[in-house]
Amino acid sequence: NRLQKSQPDAHWLSAFPSLEDITDNVWHAAVRCARDLVFPPGTPVVSEGGRCQEFMLIVEGTLRIYKSADNGRELTLYRTCGGGICTIT
């Protein structure tokens, strides 16, 4: 029993084609609980040491994951964009 892109709760699946074929009922329940979160550019989503509240699947845009040094400099660890996941979460 595949999830259909036309289902209102699964519209974002088109960014993750390999996830559409999962037939597990637990996965289907997780998809029904999924929420769309939209962040303006430059918005911090998760801070180092903070609790991650979500597992992020990036539908569109780019997410930059970086570490800040004590002197204020930033080191980009990686970037992910539409169709990617934030593996740090």
Backbone as XML, in Angstrom:
<?xml version="1.0"?>
<chain id="A" units="angstrom">
  <residue number="1" name="ASN">
    <atom name="N" x="0.845" y="-1.179" z="0.000"/>
    <atom name="CA" x="0.000" y="0.000" z="0.000"/>
    <atom name="C" x="0.892" y="1.245" z="0.000"/>
  </residue>
  <residue number="2" name="ARG">
    <atom name="N" x="1.133" y="1.798" z="-1.167"/>
    <atom name="CA" x="2.001" y="2.977" z="-1.314"/>
    <atom name="C" x="1.272" y="4.246" z="-0.916"/>
  </residue>
  <residue number="3" name="LEU">
    <atom name="N" x="2.026" y="5.213" z="-0.411"/>
    <atom name="CA" x="1.469" y="6.539" z="-0.178"/>
    <atom name="C" x="1.309" y="7.222" z="-1.529"/>
  </residue>
  <residue number="4" name="GLN">
    <atom name="N" x="0.284" y="7.971" z="-1.674"/>
    <atom name="CA" x="0.051" y="8.686" z="-2.921"/>
    <atom name="C" x="0.392" y="10.157" z="-2.745"/>
  </residue>
  <residue number="5" name="LYS">
    <atom name="N" x="1.072" y="10.727" z="-3.731"/>
    <atom name="CA" x="1.445" y="12.146" z="-3.665"/>
    <atom name="C" x="0.219" y="13.041" z="-3.549"/>
  </residue>
  <residue number="6" name="SER">
    <atom name="N" x="-0.920" y="12.558" z="-4.043"/>
    <atom name="CA" x="-2.123" y="13.382" z="-4.023"/>
    <atom name="C" x="-2.723" y="13.509" z="-2.621"/>
  </residue>
  <residue number="7" name="GLN">
    <atom name="N" x="-2.305" y="12.654" z="-1.689"/>
    <atom name="CA" x="-2.797" y="12.779" z="-0.321"/>
    <atom name="C" x="-2.301" y="14.091" z="0.263"/>
  </residue>
  <residue number="8" name="PRO">
    <atom name="N" x="-3.188" y="14.856" z="0.935"/>
    <atom name="CA" x="-2.763" y="16.148" z="1.471"/>
    <atom name="C" x="-1.582" y="16.055" z="2.419"/>
  </residue>
  <residue number="9" name="ASP">
    <atom name="N" x="-1.467" y="14.961" z="3.159"/>
    <atom name="CA" x="-0.395" y="14.827" z="4.134"/>
    <atom name="C" x="0.913" y="14.338" z="3.522"/>
  </residue>
  <residue number="10" name="ALA">
    <atom name="N" x="0.923" y="14.068" z="2.229"/>
    <atom name="CA" x="2.119" y="13.502" z="1.620"/>
    <atom name="C" x="2.604" y="14.303" z="0.416"/>
  </residue>
  <residue number="11" name="HIS">
    <atom name="N" x="2.193" y="15.561" z="0.283"/>
    <atom name="CA" x="2.564" y="16.357" z="-0.892"/>
    <atom name="C" x="4.079" y="16.568" z="-1.010"/>
  </residue>
  <residue number="12" name="TRP">
    <atom name="N" x="4.773" y="16.582" z="0.086"/>
    <atom name="CA" x="6.221" y="16.818" z="0.087"/>
    <atom name="C" x="7.019" y="15.609" z="-0.386"/>
  </residue>
  <residue number="13" name="LEU">
    <atom name="N" x="6.360" y="14.454" z="-0.489"/>
    <atom name="CA" x="7.074" y="13.240" z="-0.890"/>
    <atom name="C" x="7.682" y="13.324" z="-2.286"/>
  </residue>
  <residue number="14" name="SER">
    <atom name="N" x="7.164" y="14.212" z="-3.133"/>
    <atom name="CA" x="7.720" y="14.307" z="-4.484"/>
    <atom name="C" x="9.192" y="14.710" z="-4.452"/>
  </residue>
  <residue number="15" name="ALA">
    <atom name="N" x="9.652" y="15.342" z="-3.371"/>
    <atom name="CA" x="11.063" y="15.702" z="-3.227"/>
    <atom name="C" x="11.913" y="14.499" z="-2.805"/>
  </residue>
  <residue number="16" name="PHE">
    <atom name="N" x="11.261" y="13.414" z="-2.383"/>
    <atom name="CA" x="11.947" y="12.216" z="-1.882"/>
    <atom name="C" x="11.348" y="10.967" z="-2.520"/>
  </residue>
  <residue number="17" name="PRO">
    <atom name="N" x="11.574" y="10.756" z="-3.816"/>
    <atom name="CA" x="10.930" y="9.639" z="-4.517"/>
    <atom name="C" x="11.173" y="8.277" z="-3.883"/>
  </residue>
  <residue number="18" name="SER">
    <atom name="N" x="12.334" y="8.046" z="-3.306"/>
    <atom name="CA" x="12.604" y="6.729" z="-2.725"/>
    <atom name="C" x="11.748" y="6.456" z="-1.484"/>
  </residue>
  <residue number="19" name="LEU">
    <atom name="N" x="11.225" y="7.486" z="-0.859"/>
    <atom name="CA" x="10.392" y="7.299" z="0.332"/>
    <atom name="C" x="8.948" y="6.945" z="-0.019"/>
  </residue>
  <residue number="20" name="GLU">
    <atom name="N" x="8.548" y="7.219" z="-1.256"/>
    <atom name="CA" x="7.168" y="6.945" z="-1.667"/>
    <atom name="C" x="6.844" y="5.457" z="-1.688"/>
  </residue>
  <residue number="21" name="ASP">
    <atom name="N" x="7.843" y="4.620" z="-1.880"/>
    <atom name="CA" x="7.612" y="3.189" z="-2.006"/>
    <atom name="C" x="7.566" y="2.446" z="-0.679"/>
  </residue>
  <residue number="22" name="ILE">
    <atom name="N" x="7.793" y="3.134" z="0.416"/>
    <atom name="CA" x="7.754" y="2.466" z="1.723"/>
    <atom name="C" x="6.308" y="2.104" z="2.045"/>
  </residue>
  <residue number="23" name="THR">
    <atom name="N" x="6.080" y="0.857" z="2.405"/>
    <atom name="CA" x="4.719" y="0.380" z="2.671"/>
    <atom name="C" x="4.454" y="0.118" z="4.153"/>
  </residue>
  <residue number="24" name="ASP">
    <atom name="N" x="5.420" y="0.362" z="4.999"/>
    <atom name="CA" x="5.302" y="0.110" z="6.431"/>
    <atom name="C" x="4.253" y="1.028" z="7.072"/>
  </residue>
  <residue number="25" name="ASN">
    <atom name="N" x="3.373" y="0.462" z="7.882"/>
    <atom name="CA" x="2.310" y="1.237" z="8.526"/>
    <atom name="C" x="2.848" y="2.288" z="9.488"/>
  </residue>
  <residue number="26" name="VAL">
    <atom name="N" x="3.964" y="1.997" z="10.153"/>
    <atom name="CA" x="4.567" y="2.977" z="11.071"/>
    <atom name="C" x="5.041" y="4.191" z="10.276"/>
  </residue>
  <residue number="27" name="TRP">
    <atom name="N" x="5.640" y="3.941" z="9.114"/>
    <atom name="CA" x="6.069" y="5.054" z="8.251"/>
    <atom name="C" x="4.868" y="5.881" z="7.816"/>
  </residue>
  <residue number="28" name="HIS">
    <atom name="N" x="3.784" y="5.239" z="7.417"/>
    <atom name="CA" x="2.583" y="5.959" z="6.990"/>
    <atom name="C" x="2.053" y="6.833" z="8.130"/>
  </residue>
  <residue number="29" name="ALA">
    <atom name="N" x="2.082" y="6.313" z="9.347"/>
    <atom name="CA" x="1.633" y="7.102" z="10.503"/>
    <atom name="C" x="2.546" y="8.311" z="10.712"/>
  </residue>
  <residue number="30" name="ALA">
    <atom name="N" x="3.862" y="8.115" z="10.536"/>
    <atom name="CA" x="4.802" y="9.231" z="10.684"/>
    <atom name="C" x="4.543" y="10.301" z="9.632"/>
  </residue>
  <residue number="31" name="VAL">
    <atom name="N" x="4.264" y="9.894" z="8.416"/>
    <atom name="CA" x="3.970" y="10.852" z="7.343"/>
    <atom name="C" x="2.717" y="11.657" z="7.677"/>
  </residue>
  <residue number="32" name="ARG">
    <atom name="N" x="1.715" y="10.996" z="8.238"/>
    <atom name="CA" x="0.486" y="11.710" z="8.609"/>
    <atom name="C" x="0.739" y="12.744" z="9.709"/>
  </residue>
  <residue number="33" name="CYS">
    <atom name="N" x="1.767" y="12.528" z="10.518"/>
    <atom name="CA" x="2.102" y="13.466" z="11.600"/>
    <atom name="C" x="3.086" y="14.550" z="11.158"/>
  </residue>
  <residue number="34" name="ALA">
    <atom name="N" x="3.635" y="14.418" z="9.963"/>
    <atom name="CA" x="4.642" y="15.371" z="9.481"/>
    <atom name="C" x="4.049" y="16.771" z="9.375"/>
  </residue>
  <residue number="35" name="ARG">
    <atom name="N" x="4.907" y="17.758" z="9.611"/>
    <atom name="CA" x="4.488" y="19.159" z="9.518"/>
    <atom name="C" x="5.408" y="19.890" z="8.559"/>
  </residue>
  <residue number="36" name="ASP">
    <atom name="N" x="4.825" y="20.822" z="7.835"/>
    <atom name="CA" x="5.624" y="21.715" z="6.997"/>
    <atom name="C" x="6.128" y="22.846" z="7.872"/>
  </residue>
  <residue number="37" name="LEU">
    <atom name="N" x="7.418" y="23.062" z="7.874"/>
    <atom name="CA" x="8.011" y="24.180" z="8.586"/>
    <atom name="C" x="8.699" y="25.062" z="7.553"/>
  </residue>
  <residue number="38" name="VAL">
    <atom name="N" x="8.417" y="26.336" z="7.575"/>
    <atom name="CA" x="9.019" y="27.280" z="6.633"/>
    <atom name="C" x="9.799" y="28.302" z="7.438"/>
  </residue>
  <residue number="39" name="PHE">
    <atom name="N" x="11.066" y="28.482" z="7.085"/>
    <atom name="CA" x="11.937" y="29.411" z="7.789"/>
    <atom name="C" x="12.417" y="30.496" z="6.828"/>
  </residue>
  <residue number="40" name="PRO">
    <atom name="N" x="12.375" y="31.748" z="7.242"/>
    <atom name="CA" x="12.964" y="32.807" z="6.411"/>
    <atom name="C" x="14.472" y="32.584" z="6.285"/>
  </residue>
  <residue number="41" name="PRO">
    <atom name="N" x="15.071" y="33.027" z="5.174"/>
    <atom name="CA" x="16.521" y="32.876" z="5.007"/>
    <atom name="C" x="17.285" y="33.446" z="6.202"/>
  </residue>
  <residue number="42" name="GLY">
    <atom name="N" x="18.316" y="32.722" z="6.629"/>
    <atom name="CA" x="19.164" y="33.173" z="7.728"/>
    <atom name="C" x="18.651" y="32.814" z="9.112"/>
  </residue>
  <residue number="43" name="THR">
    <atom name="N" x="17.493" y="32.185" z="9.202"/>
    <atom name="CA" x="16.925" y="31.819" z="10.500"/>
    <atom name="C" x="17.666" y="30.628" z="11.092"/>
  </residue>
  <residue number="44" name="PRO">
    <atom name="N" x="18.193" y="30.756" z="12.311"/>
    <atom name="CA" x="18.786" y="29.585" z="12.965"/>
    <atom name="C" x="17.687" y="28.560" z="13.255"/>
  </residue>
  <residue number="45" name="VAL">
    <atom name="N" x="17.925" y="27.315" z="12.896"/>
    <atom name="CA" x="16.925" y="26.271" z="13.074"/>
    <atom name="C" x="17.233" y="25.438" z="14.313"/>
  </residue>
  <residue number="46" name="VAL">
    <atom name="N" x="18.488" y="25.066" z="14.479"/>
    <atom name="CA" x="18.941" y="24.302" z="15.643"/>
    <atom name="C" x="20.283" y="24.881" z="16.056"/>
  </residue>
  <residue number="47" name="SER">
    <atom name="N" x="20.507" y="25.029" z="17.350"/>
    <atom name="CA" x="21.785" y="25.527" z="17.854"/>
    <atom name="C" x="22.557" y="24.397" z="18.514"/>
  </residue>
  <residue number="48" name="GLU">
    <atom name="N" x="23.870" y="24.483" z="18.440"/>
    <atom name="CA" x="24.716" y="23.470" z="19.061"/>
    <atom name="C" x="24.377" y="23.362" z="20.547"/>
  </residue>
  <residue number="49" name="GLY">
    <atom name="N" x="24.206" y="22.137" z="20.997"/>
    <atom name="CA" x="23.875" y="21.886" z="22.396"/>
    <atom name="C" x="22.388" y="21.927" z="22.683"/>
  </residue>
  <residue number="50" name="GLY">
    <atom name="N" x="21.607" y="22.445" z="21.739"/>
    <atom name="CA" x="20.162" y="22.509" z="21.927"/>
    <atom name="C" x="19.509" y="21.192" z="21.564"/>
  </residue>
  <residue number="51" name="ARG">
    <atom name="N" x="18.308" y="20.995" z="22.044"/>
    <atom name="CA" x="17.558" y="19.785" z="21.707"/>
    <atom name="C" x="16.968" y="19.915" z="20.315"/>
  </residue>
  <residue number="52" name="CYS">
    <atom name="N" x="17.185" y="18.924" z="19.509"/>
    <atom name="CA" x="16.587" y="18.894" z="18.179"/>
    <atom name="C" x="15.173" y="18.335" z="18.321"/>
  </residue>
  <residue number="53" name="GLN">
    <atom name="N" x="14.198" y="19.106" z="17.908"/>
    <atom name="CA" x="12.801" y="18.703" z="18.059"/>
    <atom name="C" x="12.243" y="17.999" z="16.828"/>
  </residue>
  <residue number="54" name="GLU">
    <atom name="N" x="12.955" y="18.050" z="15.720"/>
    <atom name="CA" x="12.436" y="17.535" z="14.456"/>
    <atom name="C" x="13.503" y="16.746" z="13.713"/>
  </residue>
  <residue number="55" name="PHE">
    <atom name="N" x="13.071" y="15.841" z="12.865"/>
    <atom name="CA" x="13.946" y="15.220" z="11.872"/>
    <atom name="C" x="13.620" y="15.931" z="10.576"/>
  </residue>
  <residue number="56" name="MET">
    <atom name="N" x="14.576" y="16.635" z="10.016"/>
    <atom name="CA" x="14.290" y="17.514" z="8.896"/>
    <atom name="C" x="14.575" y="16.879" z="7.550"/>
  </residue>
  <residue number="57" name="LEU">
    <atom name="N" x="13.556" y="16.879" z="6.723"/>
    <atom name="CA" x="13.658" y="16.524" z="5.316"/>
    <atom name="C" x="13.512" y="17.848" z="4.568"/>
  </residue>
  <residue number="58" name="ILE">
    <atom name="N" x="14.514" y="18.230" z="3.842"/>
    <atom name="CA" x="14.525" y="19.535" z="3.186"/>
    <atom name="C" x="13.812" y="19.414" z="1.843"/>
  </residue>
  <residue number="59" name="VAL">
    <atom name="N" x="12.668" y="20.072" z="1.704"/>
    <atom name="CA" x="11.874" y="19.996" z="0.484"/>
    <atom name="C" x="12.392" y="20.993" z="-0.544"/>
  </residue>
  <residue number="60" name="GLU">
    <atom name="N" x="12.670" y="22.208" z="-0.113"/>
    <atom name="CA" x="13.227" y="23.210" z="-1.027"/>
    <atom name="C" x="14.082" y="24.182" z="-0.246"/>
  </residue>
  <residue number="61" name="GLY">
    <atom name="N" x="14.945" y="24.867" z="-0.953"/>
    <atom name="CA" x="15.872" y="25.788" z="-0.310"/>
    <atom name="C" x="17.150" y="25.070" z="0.069"/>
  </residue>
  <residue number="62" name="THR">
    <atom name="N" x="17.976" y="25.757" z="0.840"/>
    <atom name="CA" x="19.270" y="25.207" z="1.265"/>
    <atom name="C" x="19.418" y="25.398" z="2.767"/>
  </residue>
  <residue number="63" name="LEU">
    <atom name="N" x="19.934" y="24.391" z="3.424"/>
    <atom name="CA" x="20.216" y="24.452" z="4.852"/>
    <atom name="C" x="21.727" y="24.326" z="5.017"/>
  </residue>
  <residue number="64" name="ARG">
    <atom name="N" x="22.324" y="25.305" z="5.700"/>
    <atom name="CA" x="23.768" y="25.259" z="5.958"/>
    <atom name="C" x="23.986" y="24.838" z="7.394"/>
  </residue>
  <residue number="65" name="ILE">
    <atom name="N" x="24.777" y="23.808" z="7.580"/>
    <atom name="CA" x="25.100" y="23.315" z="8.913"/>
    <atom name="C" x="26.529" y="23.752" z="9.201"/>
  </residue>
  <residue number="66" name="TYR">
    <atom name="N" x="26.699" y="24.501" z="10.292"/>
    <atom name="CA" x="28.024" y="25.038" z="10.587"/>
    <atom name="C" x="28.292" y="25.017" z="12.076"/>
  </residue>
  <residue number="67" name="LYS">
    <atom name="N" x="29.545" y="25.180" z="12.409"/>
    <atom name="CA" x="29.997" y="25.248" z="13.800"/>
    <atom name="C" x="30.626" y="26.625" z="13.999"/>
  </residue>
  <residue number="68" name="SER">
    <atom name="N" x="30.311" y="27.248" z="15.112"/>
    <atom name="CA" x="30.876" y="28.558" z="15.439"/>
    <atom name="C" x="32.032" y="28.404" z="16.408"/>
  </residue>
  <residue number="69" name="ALA">
    <atom name="N" x="33.090" y="29.145" z="16.147"/>
    <atom name="CA" x="34.244" y="29.165" z="17.055"/>
    <atom name="C" x="34.035" y="30.252" z="18.105"/>
  </residue>
  <residue number="70" name="ASP">
    <atom name="N" x="34.799" y="30.188" z="19.174"/>
    <atom name="CA" x="34.711" y="31.198" z="20.232"/>
    <atom name="C" x="34.995" y="32.601" z="19.707"/>
  </residue>
  <residue number="71" name="ASN">
    <atom name="N" x="35.824" y="32.697" z="18.662"/>
    <atom name="CA" x="36.164" y="34.018" z="18.118"/>
    <atom name="C" x="35.119" y="34.536" z="17.126"/>
  </residue>
  <residue number="72" name="GLY">
    <atom name="N" x="34.008" y="33.779" z="16.948"/>
    <atom name="CA" x="32.933" y="34.227" z="16.078"/>
    <atom name="C" x="33.008" y="33.708" z="14.657"/>
  </residue>
  <residue number="73" name="ARG">
    <atom name="N" x="34.124" y="33.107" z="14.289"/>
    <atom name="CA" x="34.242" y="32.557" z="12.932"/>
    <atom name="C" x="33.363" y="31.320" z="12.800"/>
  </residue>
  <residue number="74" name="GLU">
    <atom name="N" x="32.885" y="31.077" z="11.582"/>
    <atom name="CA" x="32.016" y="29.936" z="11.321"/>
    <atom name="C" x="32.697" y="28.967" z="10.367"/>
  </residue>
  <residue number="75" name="LEU">
    <atom name="N" x="32.558" y="27.678" z="10.650"/>
    <atom name="CA" x="33.084" y="26.627" z="9.798"/>
    <atom name="C" x="31.889" y="25.844" z="9.256"/>
  </residue>
  <residue number="76" name="THR">
    <atom name="N" x="31.671" y="25.923" z="7.943"/>
    <atom name="CA" x="30.576" y="25.183" z="7.334"/>
    <atom name="C" x="30.929" y="23.703" z="7.323"/>
  </residue>
  <residue number="77" name="LEU">
    <atom name="N" x="30.069" y="22.883" z="7.913"/>
    <atom name="CA" x="30.267" y="21.441" z="7.935"/>
    <atom name="C" x="29.732" y="20.818" z="6.646"/>
  </residue>
  <residue number="78" name="TYR">
    <atom name="N" x="28.532" y="21.220" z="6.258"/>
    <atom name="CA" x="27.957" y="20.784" z="4.986"/>
    <atom name="C" x="26.715" y="21.603" z="4.699"/>
  </residue>
  <residue number="79" name="ARG">
    <atom name="N" x="26.227" y="21.478" z="3.484"/>
    <atom name="CA" x="24.967" y="22.091" z="3.066"/>
    <atom name="C" x="24.083" y="20.992" z="2.512"/>
  </residue>
  <residue number="80" name="THR">
    <atom name="N" x="22.790" y="21.148" z="2.692"/>
    <atom name="CA" x="21.846" y="20.223" z="2.076"/>
    <atom name="C" x="20.719" y="21.056" z="1.476"/>
  </residue>
  <residue number="81" name="CYS">
    <atom name="N" x="20.138" y="20.556" z="0.415"/>
    <atom name="CA" x="19.085" y="21.314" z="-0.260"/>
    <atom name="C" x="17.917" y="20.382" z="-0.576"/>
  </residue>
  <residue number="82" name="GLY">
    <atom name="N" x="16.945" y="20.889" z="-1.340"/>
    <atom name="CA" x="15.749" y="20.143" z="-1.661"/>
    <atom name="C" x="16.026" y="18.696" z="-2.010"/>
  </residue>
  <residue number="83" name="GLY">
    <atom name="N" x="15.328" y="17.778" z="-1.350"/>
    <atom name="CA" x="15.523" y="16.351" z="-1.550"/>
    <atom name="C" x="16.556" y="15.768" z="-0.602"/>
  </residue>
  <residue number="84" name="GLY">
    <atom name="N" x="17.129" y="16.604" z="0.274"/>
    <atom name="CA" x="18.138" y="16.140" z="1.219"/>
    <atom name="C" x="17.616" y="16.079" z="2.640"/>
  </residue>
  <residue number="85" name="ILE">
    <atom name="N" x="18.436" y="15.529" z="3.501"/>
    <atom name="CA" x="18.079" y="15.476" z="4.926"/>
    <atom name="C" x="19.189" y="16.142" z="5.735"/>
  </residue>
  <residue number="86" name="CYS">
    <atom name="N" x="18.828" y="16.580" z="6.899"/>
    <atom name="CA" x="19.804" y="17.136" z="7.831"/>
    <atom name="C" x="20.255" y="15.991" z="8.718"/>
  </residue>
  <residue number="87" name="THR">
    <atom name="N" x="21.423" y="15.429" z="8.408"/>
    <atom name="CA" x="21.877" y="14.242" z="9.131"/>
    <atom name="C" x="22.264" y="14.516" z="10.572"/>
  </residue>
  <residue number="88" name="ILE">
    <atom name="N" x="22.542" y="15.768" z="10.906"/>
    <atom name="CA" x="22.883" y="16.112" z="12.287"/>
    <atom name="C" x="21.670" y="15.940" z="13.188"/>
  </residue>
  <residue number="89" name="THR">
    <atom name="N" x="20.468" y="16.127" z="12.655"/>
    <atom name="CA" x="19.256" y="15.973" z="13.461"/>
    <atom name="C" x="19.016" y="14.521" z="13.751"/>
  </residue>
</chain>
